[in-house]
Amino acid sequence: MSYKGLSHYRGTLWLFHQFGQSSEMHSWVLCENYNWKTRLQSSSTFGCLSEMKNGMSAARRLFSASHTTVDPKEVKKFQLLAHKWWDEQGEYAPLHSMNDIRVPFVRDTLLNLSSDHQLGSPLSGIKILDVGCGGGLLSEPLGRLGASVTGIDPLEDNIRTAEQHKSFDPDLDKRIQYKSCSLEEIAEESTETFDVIVASEVVEHVADLETFISCCYQVLKPEGSLFITTLSKTQLSYVLGIVVAEKIMGIVPDGTHNWEKFITPEELECLLESNGFLVKAVNGMLYNPFSGSWSWIESTSINYALHAMKSKAQEQSSSREPPSEAEEEQHPARANTRTAV
């Protein structure tokens, strides 16, 4: 579920990312006269590795306000685009090309966790929940890899589009089922049901991120995997994603994004680990509008992909002692750790 997949918008992000360190860019930012220190105050309150308990108190105040994952305002944004999911040259073109890296990221990570897989159907026997599936852009390639996929989305028009498209392939029609519902509805009826959850370009649109993560924990089997792709909460993402793309150039409608809903890898790791997950990898992502392709990069300042696993016992995460100074020096920031993909 993503409205930010507009090609020109991604092009602007790519260009400014490449030249964002220039003196001209710095001058422009200063002229905008935004109080960055105030805007980033919520991010700076987190000391994920050294002050887990204090950081998580701040996280809960920021993200736990509604106890529902669905934001009606966000759902309304995608209503008019529900029939355009499978237009590979349209608004969702970058999401189509994102499959070139996010599908292998999910596939290879899962294969590395188990040696029991079938040639030609490497994900056979794995139950995947695709949260915010939209028109099924990620559900279908995962189904073709042999997985049993359940795609959910609160917008019925998205589900109708997904159902119609999968019906063209009889094999997919058997492997994928779609439901128009929220994640919390799935959590109410299913406990420890799924091996994997994917939430690609979703968490920046949910109403309550901690409720979202808590529901993911509930429906995942022990040691199940959670895959997330999203936008980071940085000065650069605000300038490019909000000020430039929406307010100045009008590349996407004003109000498409709420920067307060963006989240840095460090913040997301805090929320995940306080809810019984262990973060295994975080990889930076970059879209090149000229080639129409995505690539892995070191920086997580704009887009990133994350893999976390559900702990065997939630207490392992919530009750552990903060790391020592020596441990912090040895592992200063897992958020920039890349895995082979």
Tab-separated table of N, CA and C in Angstrom, residues 35-146:
chain	number	residue	atom	x	y	z
A	35	ASN	N	13.057	24.513	11.367
A	35	ASN	CA	13.721	24.222	12.627
A	35	ASN	C	13.960	22.726	12.724
A	36	TRP	N	15.087	22.280	12.143
A	36	TRP	CA	15.352	20.850	12.077
A	36	TRP	C	15.519	20.240	13.457
A	37	LYS	N	16.124	21.020	14.352
A	37	LYS	CA	16.349	20.467	15.684
A	37	LYS	C	15.042	20.085	16.348
A	38	THR	N	14.028	20.943	16.191
A	38	THR	CA	12.725	20.647	16.768
A	38	THR	C	12.067	19.488	16.064
A	39	ARG	N	12.172	19.456	14.710
A	39	ARG	CA	11.508	18.402	13.952
A	39	ARG	C	12.116	17.035	14.224
A	40	LEU	N	13.402	17.008	14.535
A	40	LEU	CA	14.061	15.740	14.770
A	40	LEU	C	14.152	15.379	16.233
A	41	GLN	N	13.485	16.164	17.109
A	41	GLN	CA	13.584	15.925	18.530
A	41	GLN	C	13.097	14.535	18.909
A	42	SER	N	12.002	14.091	18.258
A	42	SER	CA	11.469	12.771	18.603
A	42	SER	C	12.453	11.673	18.242
A	43	SER	N	13.194	11.878	17.131
A	43	SER	CA	14.163	10.857	16.748
A	43	SER	C	15.315	10.810	17.731
A	44	SER	N	15.758	11.984	18.207
A	44	SER	CA	16.924	12.033	19.069
A	44	SER	C	16.640	11.516	20.464
A	45	THR	N	15.362	11.355	20.821
A	45	THR	CA	15.052	10.869	22.163
A	45	THR	C	15.334	9.391	22.318
A	46	PHE	N	15.566	8.708	21.177
A	46	PHE	CA	15.772	7.262	21.247
A	46	PHE	C	17.244	6.948	21.432
A	47	GLY	N	17.581	6.177	22.421
A	47	GLY	CA	18.914	5.622	22.580
A	47	GLY	C	18.772	4.128	22.564
A	48	CYS	N	18.535	3.586	21.368
A	48	CYS	CA	18.054	2.209	21.264
A	48	CYS	C	18.975	1.199	21.930
A	49	LEU	N	20.246	1.337	21.714
A	49	LEU	CA	21.148	0.319	22.214
A	49	LEU	C	21.592	0.570	23.647
A	50	SER	N	21.643	1.840	24.058
A	50	SER	CA	22.150	2.151	25.390
A	50	SER	C	21.078	2.476	26.400
A	51	GLU	N	19.906	2.956	25.928
A	51	GLU	CA	18.833	3.336	26.831
A	51	GLU	C	17.508	2.784	26.327
A	52	MET	N	17.416	1.458	26.239
A	52	MET	CA	16.251	0.807	25.646
A	52	MET	C	14.955	1.164	26.348
A	53	LYS	N	14.957	1.120	27.665
A	53	LYS	CA	13.714	1.344	28.386
A	53	LYS	C	13.224	2.781	28.226
A	54	ASN	N	14.130	3.769	28.382
A	54	ASN	CA	13.726	5.161	28.220
A	54	ASN	C	13.308	5.445	26.788
A	55	GLY	N	14.051	4.859	25.840
A	55	GLY	CA	13.719	5.076	24.436
A	55	GLY	C	12.357	4.524	24.090
A	56	MET	N	12.023	3.369	24.637
A	56	MET	CA	10.750	2.769	24.303
A	56	MET	C	9.579	3.492	24.935
A	57	SER	N	9.795	4.140	26.065
A	57	SER	CA	8.732	4.962	26.641
A	57	SER	C	8.381	6.096	25.697
A	58	ALA	N	9.402	6.714	25.115
A	58	ALA	CA	9.163	7.773	24.141
A	58	ALA	C	8.493	7.229	22.895
A	59	ALA	N	8.911	6.043	22.469
A	59	ALA	CA	8.322	5.435	21.268
A	59	ALA	C	6.841	5.178	21.467
A	60	ARG	N	6.473	4.666	22.621
A	60	ARG	CA	5.063	4.368	22.865
A	60	ARG	C	4.229	5.636	22.878
A	61	ARG	N	4.773	6.726	23.422
A	61	ARG	CA	4.033	7.987	23.425
A	61	ARG	C	3.821	8.479	22.011
A	62	LEU	N	4.838	8.239	21.134
A	62	LEU	CA	4.761	8.745	19.768
A	62	LEU	C	3.840	7.913	18.898
A	63	PHE	N	3.890	6.580	19.046
A	63	PHE	CA	3.209	5.724	18.100
A	63	PHE	C	1.922	5.080	18.615
A	64	SER	N	1.707	5.052	19.900
A	64	SER	CA	0.538	4.363	20.430
A	64	SER	C	-0.535	5.347	20.846
A	65	ALA	N	-1.343	5.721	19.901
A	65	ALA	CA	-2.376	6.708	20.192
A	65	ALA	C	-3.768	6.197	19.879
A	66	SER	N	-3.891	5.276	18.943
A	66	SER	CA	-5.218	4.912	18.458
A	66	SER	C	-5.570	3.444	18.654
A	67	HIS	N	-4.574	2.558	18.823
A	67	HIS	CA	-4.787	1.126	18.997
A	67	HIS	C	-5.504	0.503	17.806
A	68	THR	N	-5.309	1.067	16.634
A	68	THR	CA	-5.769	0.466	15.392
A	68	THR	C	-4.704	0.723	14.347
A	69	THR	N	-4.554	-0.177	13.416
A	69	THR	CA	-3.500	-0.013	12.419
A	69	THR	C	-3.960	0.748	11.181
A	70	VAL	N	-5.253	0.860	10.977
A	70	VAL	CA	-5.785	1.470	9.757
A	70	VAL	C	-6.081	2.946	9.971
A	71	ASP	N	-5.499	3.773	9.121
A	71	ASP	CA	-5.754	5.211	9.121
A	71	ASP	C	-6.681	5.523	7.947
A	72	PRO	N	-7.934	5.888	8.200
A	72	PRO	CA	-8.890	6.149	7.112
A	72	PRO	C	-8.393	7.199	6.122
A	73	LYS	N	-7.650	8.187	6.601
A	73	LYS	CA	-7.131	9.220	5.697
A	73	LYS	C	-6.129	8.630	4.718
A	74	GLU	N	-5.317	7.688	5.210
A	74	GLU	CA	-4.348	7.051	4.328
A	74	GLU	C	-5.046	6.167	3.299
A	75	VAL	N	-6.052	5.427	3.754
A	75	VAL	CA	-6.787	4.550	2.835
A	75	VAL	C	-7.420	5.357	1.708
A	76	LYS	N	-7.930	6.520	2.051
A	76	LYS	CA	-8.613	7.358	1.056
A	76	LYS	C	-7.660	7.800	-0.051
A	77	LYS	N	-6.376	7.963	0.286
A	77	LYS	CA	-5.396	8.412	-0.711
A	77	LYS	C	-5.266	7.433	-1.875
A	78	PHE	N	-5.444	6.143	-1.577
A	78	PHE	CA	-5.208	5.120	-2.586
A	78	PHE	C	-6.458	4.716	-3.354
A	79	GLN	N	-7.595	5.275	-2.984
A	79	GLN	CA	-8.865	4.884	-3.589
A	79	GLN	C	-8.856	5.090	-5.101
A	80	LEU	N	-8.376	6.242	-5.526
A	80	LEU	CA	-8.413	6.573	-6.947
A	80	LEU	C	-7.389	5.798	-7.773
A	81	LEU	N	-6.418	5.192	-7.106
A	81	LEU	CA	-5.376	4.473	-7.832
A	81	LEU	C	-5.550	2.955	-7.769
A	82	ALA	N	-6.660	2.500	-7.224
A	82	ALA	CA	-6.845	1.066	-6.990
A	82	ALA	C	-6.819	0.242	-8.278
A	83	HIS	N	-7.197	0.844	-9.399
A	83	HIS	CA	-7.246	0.103	-10.659
A	83	HIS	C	-5.938	0.196	-11.435
A	84	LYS	N	-4.923	0.863	-10.882
A	84	LYS	CA	-3.682	1.108	-11.627
A	84	LYS	C	-2.495	0.288	-11.126
A	85	TRP	N	-2.746	-0.657	-10.233
A	85	TRP	CA	-1.640	-1.395	-9.647
A	85	TRP	C	-0.799	-2.133	-10.678
A	86	TRP	N	-1.418	-2.678	-11.697
A	86	TRP	CA	-0.682	-3.515	-12.638
A	86	TRP	C	-0.278	-2.786	-13.914
A	87	ASP	N	-0.349	-1.471	-13.895
A	87	ASP	CA	0.192	-0.654	-14.988
A	87	ASP	C	1.682	-0.432	-14.711
A	88	GLU	N	2.530	-1.202	-15.376
A	88	GLU	CA	3.965	-1.172	-15.095
A	88	GLU	C	4.627	0.133	-15.511
A	89	GLN	N	3.942	0.950	-16.276
A	89	GLN	CA	4.472	2.248	-16.669
A	89	GLN	C	3.775	3.394	-15.929
A	90	GLY	N	2.906	3.060	-15.017
A	90	GLY	CA	2.113	4.074	-14.339
A	90	GLY	C	2.675	4.504	-13.001
A	91	GLU	N	1.766	4.923	-12.121
A	91	GLU	CA	2.164	5.480	-10.829
A	91	GLU	C	2.935	4.490	-9.961
A	92	TYR	N	2.667	3.206	-10.150
A	92	TYR	CA	3.311	2.205	-9.314
A	92	TYR	C	4.499	1.532	-9.989
A	93	ALA	N	5.014	2.134	-11.049
A	93	ALA	CA	6.162	1.553	-11.757
A	93	ALA	C	7.343	1.271	-10.826
A	94	PRO	N	7.705	2.190	-9.920
A	94	PRO	CA	8.843	1.896	-9.028
A	94	PRO	C	8.607	0.702	-8.113
A	95	LEU	N	7.344	0.436	-7.772
A	95	LEU	CA	7.055	-0.725	-6.931
A	95	LEU	C	7.204	-2.023	-7.718
A	96	HIS	N	6.887	-1.971	-9.015
A	96	HIS	CA	7.120	-3.140	-9.863
A	96	HIS	C	8.612	-3.454	-9.918
A	97	SER	N	9.427	-2.426	-10.140
A	97	SER	CA	10.868	-2.648	-10.241
A	97	SER	C	11.487	-2.965	-8.885
A	98	MET	N	10.852	-2.550	-7.807
A	98	MET	CA	11.372	-2.872	-6.475
A	98	MET	C	11.373	-4.379	-6.234
A	99	ASN	N	10.490	-5.088	-6.930
A	99	ASN	CA	10.463	-6.550	-6.787
A	99	ASN	C	11.802	-7.191	-7.146
A	100	ASP	N	12.590	-6.500	-8.000
A	100	ASP	CA	13.874	-7.049	-8.417
A	100	ASP	C	14.837	-7.205	-7.247
A	101	ILE	N	14.642	-6.431	-6.178
A	101	ILE	CA	15.537	-6.590	-5.022
A	101	ILE	C	14.802	-7.080	-3.777
A	102	ARG	N	13.514	-6.703	-3.613
A	102	ARG	CA	12.850	-7.119	-2.382
A	102	ARG	C	12.444	-8.591	-2.409
A	103	VAL	N	12.098	-9.126	-3.564
A	103	VAL	CA	11.769	-10.549	-3.644
A	103	VAL	C	13.000	-11.418	-3.374
A	104	PRO	N	14.153	-11.145	-4.016
A	104	PRO	CA	15.351	-11.925	-3.666
A	104	PRO	C	15.767	-11.746	-2.206
A	105	PHE	N	15.550	-10.566	-1.652
A	105	PHE	CA	15.888	-10.322	-0.245
A	105	PHE	C	15.100	-11.260	0.661
A	106	VAL	N	13.805	-11.377	0.395
A	106	VAL	CA	12.965	-12.287	1.181
A	106	VAL	C	13.340	-13.737	0.904
A	107	ARG	N	13.446	-14.072	-0.360
A	107	ARG	CA	13.740	-15.465	-0.744
A	107	ARG	C	15.071	-15.951	-0.170
A	108	ASP	N	16.133	-15.183	-0.410
A	108	ASP	CA	17.466	-15.625	0.003
A	108	ASP	C	17.605	-15.672	1.517
A	109	THR	N	16.978	-14.724	2.197
A	109	THR	CA	17.030	-14.738	3.663
A	109	THR	C	16.370	-15.992	4.210
A	110	LEU	N	15.212	-16.341	3.657
A	110	LEU	CA	14.502	-17.533	4.127
A	110	LEU	C	15.254	-18.811	3.780
A	111	LEU	N	15.868	-18.849	2.614
A	111	LEU	CA	16.615	-20.051	2.223
A	111	LEU	C	17.842	-20.237	3.112
A	112	ASN	N	18.428	-19.133	3.553
A	112	ASN	CA	19.583	-19.230	4.435
A	112	ASN	C	19.207	-19.729	5.828
A	113	LEU	N	17.928	-19.618	6.171
A	113	LEU	CA	17.464	-20.061	7.487
A	113	LEU	C	17.102	-21.545	7.506
A	114	SER	N	16.967	-22.140	6.323
A	114	SER	CA	16.569	-23.544	6.257
A	114	SER	C	17.168	-24.201	5.020
A	115	SER	N	17.584	-25.429	5.176
A	115	SER	CA	18.147	-26.186	4.049
A	115	SER	C	17.099	-27.064	3.381
A	116	ASP	N	15.897	-27.045	3.908
A	116	ASP	CA	14.815	-27.896	3.398
A	116	ASP	C	13.955	-27.109	2.425
A	117	HIS	N	14.292	-27.174	1.150
A	117	HIS	CA	13.496	-26.483	0.137
A	117	HIS	C	13.539	-27.246	-1.177
A	118	GLN	N	12.521	-27.011	-1.982
A	118	GLN	CA	12.373	-27.733	-3.234
A	118	GLN	C	12.924	-26.917	-4.398
A	119	LEU	N	13.607	-27.580	-5.286
A	119	LEU	CA	14.112	-26.934	-6.482
A	119	LEU	C	12.948	-26.487	-7.359
A	120	GLY	N	12.931	-25.224	-7.726
A	120	GLY	CA	11.851	-24.684	-8.538
A	120	GLY	C	10.742	-24.059	-7.722
A	121	SER	N	10.587	-24.525	-6.493
A	121	SER	CA	9.602	-23.942	-5.572
A	121	SER	C	10.254	-23.781	-4.199
A	122	PRO	N	11.240	-22.884	-4.111
A	122	PRO	CA	12.059	-22.792	-2.894
A	122	PRO	C	11.287	-22.394	-1.646
A	123	LEU	N	10.141	-21.733	-1.804
A	123	LEU	CA	9.373	-21.311	-0.638
A	123	LEU	C	8.163	-22.213	-0.380
A	124	SER	N	8.159	-23.373	-0.989
A	124	SER	CA	7.051	-24.310	-0.793
A	124	SER	C	6.936	-24.691	0.678
A	125	GLY	N	5.698	-24.672	1.185
A	125	GLY	CA	5.452	-25.018	2.572
A	125	GLY	C	5.528	-23.854	3.535
A	126	ILE	N	5.892	-22.679	3.033
A	126	ILE	CA	6.006	-21.483	3.874
A	126	ILE	C	4.732	-20.655	3.746
A	127	LYS	N	4.151	-20.292	4.882
A	127	LYS	CA	2.939	-19.475	4.904
A	127	LYS	C	3.320	-18.012	5.134
A	128	ILE	N	2.975	-17.164	4.172
A	128	ILE	CA	3.351	-15.749	4.208
A	128	ILE	C	2.109	-14.879	4.304
A	129	LEU	N	2.163	-13.880	5.170
A	129	LEU	CA	1.126	-12.860	5.263
A	129	LEU	C	1.674	-11.576	4.675
A	130	ASP	N	1.055	-11.112	3.587
A	130	ASP	CA	1.448	-9.859	2.932
A	130	ASP	C	0.503	-8.763	3.412
A	131	VAL	N	0.995	-7.923	4.317
A	131	VAL	CA	0.165	-6.881	4.928
A	131	VAL	C	0.209	-5.621	4.070
A	132	GLY	N	-0.974	-5.077	3.763
A	132	GLY	CA	-1.039	-3.930	2.864
A	132	GLY	C	-0.642	-4.354	1.464
A	133	CYS	N	-1.251	-5.430	0.988
A	133	CYS	CA	-0.831	-6.065	-0.267
A	133	CYS	C	-1.168	-5.251	-1.503
A	134	GLY	N	-2.062	-4.260	-1.368
A	134	GLY	CA	-2.449	-3.486	-2.534
A	134	GLY	C	-3.049	-4.376	-3.600
A	135	GLY	N	-2.523	-4.266	-4.827
A	135	GLY	CA	-3.038	-5.070	-5.928
A	135	GLY	C	-2.359	-6.409	-6.083
A	136	GLY	N	-1.474	-6.764	-5.136
A	136	GLY	CA	-0.820	-8.071	-5.179
A	136	GLY	C	0.542	-8.073	-5.845
A	137	LEU	N	1.183	-6.912	-5.937
A	137	LEU	CA	2.463	-6.816	-6.638
A	137	LEU	C	3.551	-7.667	-6.004
A	138	LEU	N	3.520	-7.822	-4.700
A	138	LEU	CA	4.510	-8.648	-4.012
A	138	LEU	C	3.975	-10.044	-3.725
A	139	SER	N	2.683	-10.162	-3.531
A	139	SER	CA	2.086	-11.471	-3.243
A	139	SER	C	2.313	-12.452	-4.388
A	140	GLU	N	2.157	-11.992	-5.619
A	140	GLU	CA	2.248	-12.900	-6.763
A	140	GLU	C	3.638	-13.502	-6.947
A	141	PRO	N	4.713	-12.701	-6.952
A	141	PRO	CA	6.029	-13.341	-7.106
A	141	PRO	C	6.381	-14.269	-5.949
A	142	LEU	N	5.912	-13.975	-4.751
A	142	LEU	CA	6.150	-14.881	-3.630
A	142	LEU	C	5.370	-16.183	-3.820
A	143	GLY	N	4.159	-16.074	-4.374
A	143	GLY	CA	3.376	-17.260	-4.681
A	143	GLY	C	4.034	-18.100	-5.763
A	144	ARG	N	4.647	-17.454	-6.744
A	144	ARG	CA	5.322	-18.192	-7.816
A	144	ARG	C	6.541	-18.953	-7.301
A	145	LEU	N	7.077	-18.511	-6.169
A	145	LEU	CA	8.202	-19.217	-5.552
A	145	LEU	C	7.736	-20.396	-4.711
A	146	GLY	N	6.424	-20.631	-4.693
A	146	GLY	CA	5.874	-21.796	-4.013
A	146	GLY	C	5.228	-21.522	-2.679
